[in-house]
Coordinates of C-alpha atoms in Angstrom, one line a residue:
M17 CA 14.9 34.1 -3.5
A18 CA 14.2 31.3 -6.0
R19 CA 11.4 28.9 -5.3
D20 CA 12.0 25.2 -5.0
S21 CA 9.5 23.9 -7.6
S22 CA 10.2 20.3 -7.0
A23 CA 9.4 20.6 -3.3
T24 CA 6.2 22.5 -4.2
K25 CA 5.2 19.9 -6.7
A26 CA 5.8 17.1 -4.1
R27 CA 3.7 19.0 -1.5
L28 CA 0.9 19.4 -4.1
L29 CA 1.0 15.8 -5.0
D30 CA 0.9 14.7 -1.4
A31 CA -2.0 17.0 -0.6
A32 CA -3.8 15.9 -3.8
F33 CA -3.4 12.3 -2.9
S34 CA -5.1 12.9 0.4
E35 CA -7.8 15.0 -1.2
F36 CA -8.6 12.5 -4.0
A37 CA -8.5 9.5 -1.7
T38 CA -11.1 11.2 0.5
Y39 CA -13.4 12.9 -2.0
G40 CA -12.6 11.4 -5.4
I41 CA -12.1 13.4 -8.5
A42 CA -15.5 15.1 -8.6
G43 CA -15.5 16.0 -4.9
A44 CA -11.9 17.1 -4.7
R45 CA -11.3 20.9 -4.5
V46 CA -8.1 22.5 -5.8
D47 CA -8.5 25.2 -3.1
R48 CA -8.2 22.6 -0.3
I49 CA -5.3 20.9 -2.1
A50 CA -3.4 24.2 -2.5
E51 CA -4.1 25.1 1.2
A52 CA -3.0 21.8 2.5
A53 CA 0.2 22.0 0.3
Q54 CA 0.8 25.6 1.4
A55 CA 1.0 26.6 -2.2
N56 CA -0.7 29.0 -4.6
K57 CA -3.7 27.4 -6.3
R58 CA -2.5 28.8 -9.6
L59 CA 0.6 26.5 -9.4
I60 CA -1.7 23.4 -9.7
Y61 CA -2.6 24.6 -13.1
V62 CA 0.9 25.7 -14.0
Y63 CA 2.5 22.3 -13.0
F64 CA -0.3 19.9 -13.8
G65 CA -2.8 21.5 -16.1
N66 CA -6.2 20.8 -14.5
K67 CA -7.7 18.8 -11.7
E68 CA -8.1 15.6 -13.9
Q69 CA -4.4 15.9 -15.0
L70 CA -3.4 16.3 -11.3
F71 CA -5.3 13.2 -10.5
D72 CA -3.4 11.4 -13.3
A73 CA -0.1 12.6 -11.9
V74 CA -1.1 11.4 -8.4
L75 CA -2.2 8.0 -9.7
Q76 CA 1.0 7.6 -11.7
R77 CA 3.1 8.5 -8.7
A78 CA 1.2 6.0 -6.5
L79 CA 1.6 3.3 -9.1
E80 CA 5.3 4.0 -9.5
T81 CA 5.8 4.0 -5.7
G82 CA 3.9 0.7 -5.5
S83 CA 6.0 -0.9 -8.2
E84 CA 9.2 0.2 -6.5
S85 CA 8.0 -0.9 -3.0
V86 CA 6.5 -4.1 -4.2
P87 CA 8.4 -5.5 -7.2
F88 CA 6.6 -8.2 -9.1
D89 CA 8.0 -11.6 -8.4
V90 CA 6.4 -14.3 -10.7
E91 CA 8.5 -17.0 -8.9
D92 CA 6.8 -16.2 -5.6
L93 CA 3.3 -15.0 -6.2
P94 CA 2.2 -15.8 -2.6
G95 CA 5.0 -13.6 -1.3
Y96 CA 4.1 -10.9 -3.9
A97 CA 0.5 -11.0 -2.7
G98 CA 1.6 -10.7 0.9
A99 CA 3.8 -7.7 0.0
I100 CA 0.9 -6.0 -1.7
F101 CA -1.2 -6.6 1.4
D102 CA 1.6 -5.1 3.6
H103 CA 1.9 -2.1 1.3
L104 CA -1.8 -1.4 1.5
V105 CA -1.8 -1.8 5.3
A106 CA 0.9 0.9 5.4
Q107 CA -1.1 3.1 3.2
P108 CA -4.8 2.4 3.6
S109 CA -5.8 5.5 1.7
L110 CA -4.2 4.0 -1.4
M111 CA -7.0 1.5 -1.8
R112 CA -9.6 4.4 -1.5
L113 CA -7.7 6.3 -4.2
M114 CA -7.9 3.2 -6.5
L115 CA -11.6 2.7 -5.8
W116 CA -12.3 6.3 -6.7
K117 CA -10.3 5.8 -9.9
R118 CA -12.4 2.7 -10.8
L119 CA -15.6 4.5 -10.1
E120 CA -14.8 7.8 -11.8
R121 CA -12.4 6.7 -14.5
P122 CA -13.0 3.1 -15.4
G123 CA -10.5 1.5 -17.7
S124 CA -6.7 1.5 -17.7
A125 CA -4.2 4.2 -18.5
D126 CA -1.5 3.1 -21.1
A127 CA 1.1 2.6 -18.4
E128 CA -1.3 0.5 -16.3
A129 CA -2.2 -1.7 -19.3
A130 CA 1.4 -2.1 -20.3
S131 CA 2.4 -3.2 -16.8
Y132 CA -0.5 -5.7 -16.7
R133 CA 0.4 -7.1 -20.0
A134 CA 4.1 -7.5 -19.0
K135 CA 3.1 -9.3 -15.8
T136 CA 0.7 -11.5 -17.6
A137 CA 3.5 -12.5 -20.0
L138 CA 5.7 -13.4 -17.1
V139 CA 3.0 -15.5 -15.6
E140 CA 2.6 -17.4 -18.9
Q141 CA 6.4 -18.0 -19.0
A142 CA 6.3 -19.3 -15.4
Q143 CA 3.4 -21.6 -16.3
R144 CA 5.5 -23.1 -19.1
A145 CA 8.4 -23.5 -16.7
G146 CA 6.1 -25.4 -14.3
L147 CA 6.1 -22.9 -11.5
I148 CA 2.4 -21.9 -11.8
E149 CA -0.7 -24.1 -12.5
P150 CA -0.8 -24.1 -16.3
S151 CA -4.5 -24.8 -16.7
L152 CA -5.4 -21.2 -15.6
D153 CA -5.4 -18.3 -17.9
P154 CA -2.4 -16.1 -17.1
A155 CA -4.6 -13.0 -16.9
D156 CA -6.9 -14.8 -14.4
V157 CA -3.9 -15.8 -12.3
L158 CA -2.8 -12.1 -12.1
T159 CA -6.3 -10.9 -11.4
L160 CA -6.7 -13.5 -8.7
V161 CA -3.4 -12.5 -7.0
L162 CA -4.3 -8.8 -7.1
G163 CA -7.9 -9.4 -6.0
L164 CA -6.9 -11.5 -3.0
S165 CA -4.3 -9.0 -2.0
Q166 CA -6.8 -6.2 -1.9
A167 CA -10.0 -8.1 -0.8
W168 CA -9.8 -7.3 2.9
F169 CA -9.4 -3.6 2.3
G170 CA -12.9 -3.3 1.0
A171 CA -14.4 -5.6 3.6
M172 CA -16.8 -4.2 6.1
G173 CA -14.8 -2.9 9.0
G174 CA -11.6 -3.4 7.0
P175 CA -8.4 -1.3 7.5
A176 CA -9.4 1.2 4.8
E177 CA -12.7 2.0 6.4
G178 CA -13.1 4.7 9.0
G179 CA -10.5 7.1 7.6
G180 CA -7.6 4.7 7.9
A181 CA -8.3 3.2 11.2
G182 CA -6.7 -0.2 11.0
W183 CA -7.2 -3.7 12.5
E184 CA -5.3 -5.0 15.4
P185 CA -1.9 -6.6 14.5
E186 CA -3.1 -10.2 15.2
R187 CA -6.1 -9.8 12.8
L188 CA -3.9 -8.3 10.1
A189 CA -1.4 -11.2 10.5
R190 CA -4.2 -13.7 10.1
H191 CA -5.6 -12.0 7.0
R192 CA -2.1 -11.7 5.5
A193 CA -1.5 -15.4 6.1
A194 CA -4.9 -16.2 4.5
V195 CA -3.9 -14.1 1.4
V196 CA -0.6 -15.8 1.0
E197 CA -2.0 -19.3 1.6
S198 CA -4.9 -18.7 -0.8
V199 CA -2.6 -17.5 -3.6
R200 CA -0.2 -20.4 -2.9
R201 CA -3.1 -22.9 -3.2
A202 CA -4.6 -21.3 -6.3
T203 CA -1.4 -21.0 -8.3
S204 CA 0.6 -24.0 -7.3
P205 CA 0.8 -26.6 -10.0
A206 CA -1.4 -29.7 -9.4
P207 CA 0.6 -32.7 -8.5
A208 CA 1.3 -35.1 -11.3
P209 CA -1.0 -38.1 -11.4

C-alpha cells in the first residue's frame, strides 16, 4: 500500500508548528514532532532536511496561511489591523512562534522582506492618493499597524500567555476596538487647514 506523503508532510508540519511554538528551535525535538505526527522521524529529514529547515517550512506555511486569511488592504488599514488581531486570537500559538523566530533567527527571510517591501510600496501609493497621512514614513506606517495588531498578545495576561488560554469575549472586543481605532487615528490624513 502506497503512503500518502502529502498527508504525512501536513501532519509533520502541524506537529512541528506546535513544538516550535512551545519550545523554539533550540528546544524543539524531532522525536516529539515525529511522535505527535505519528510518523517516522527519518521522514522529517527526507522531506525537510534538518530541524532548522523544518522550522523554515513551518514559518513559511504560517506566513502563507496568514496572507490568505488576512489579505493586505491598504485602503482599510484599521480593518486590516482588526483582521490580524482576529487571526491571532484564533491562533494564539502563532504569536509565540513568531516571537521564537525573532529571538532565535533575527532578520527576515527573502519572502518576508519582499512582502514587507510590497506592502510599504502600497502604503506609499495610498499616501500619494490621500488615503493615509503623508507625513509618516511608509515603513513606519506598516510597522505601526503590525505592532498595534500584535501588541496585546505579548501583554502580561494576554491571550498568548498560559498555553493559549484566552481572554473573555468582552475584553477581546474592547482590545480589538482599541487596535482598530488607534490605527485609524494614526493613519488618517490630517484635516486640511
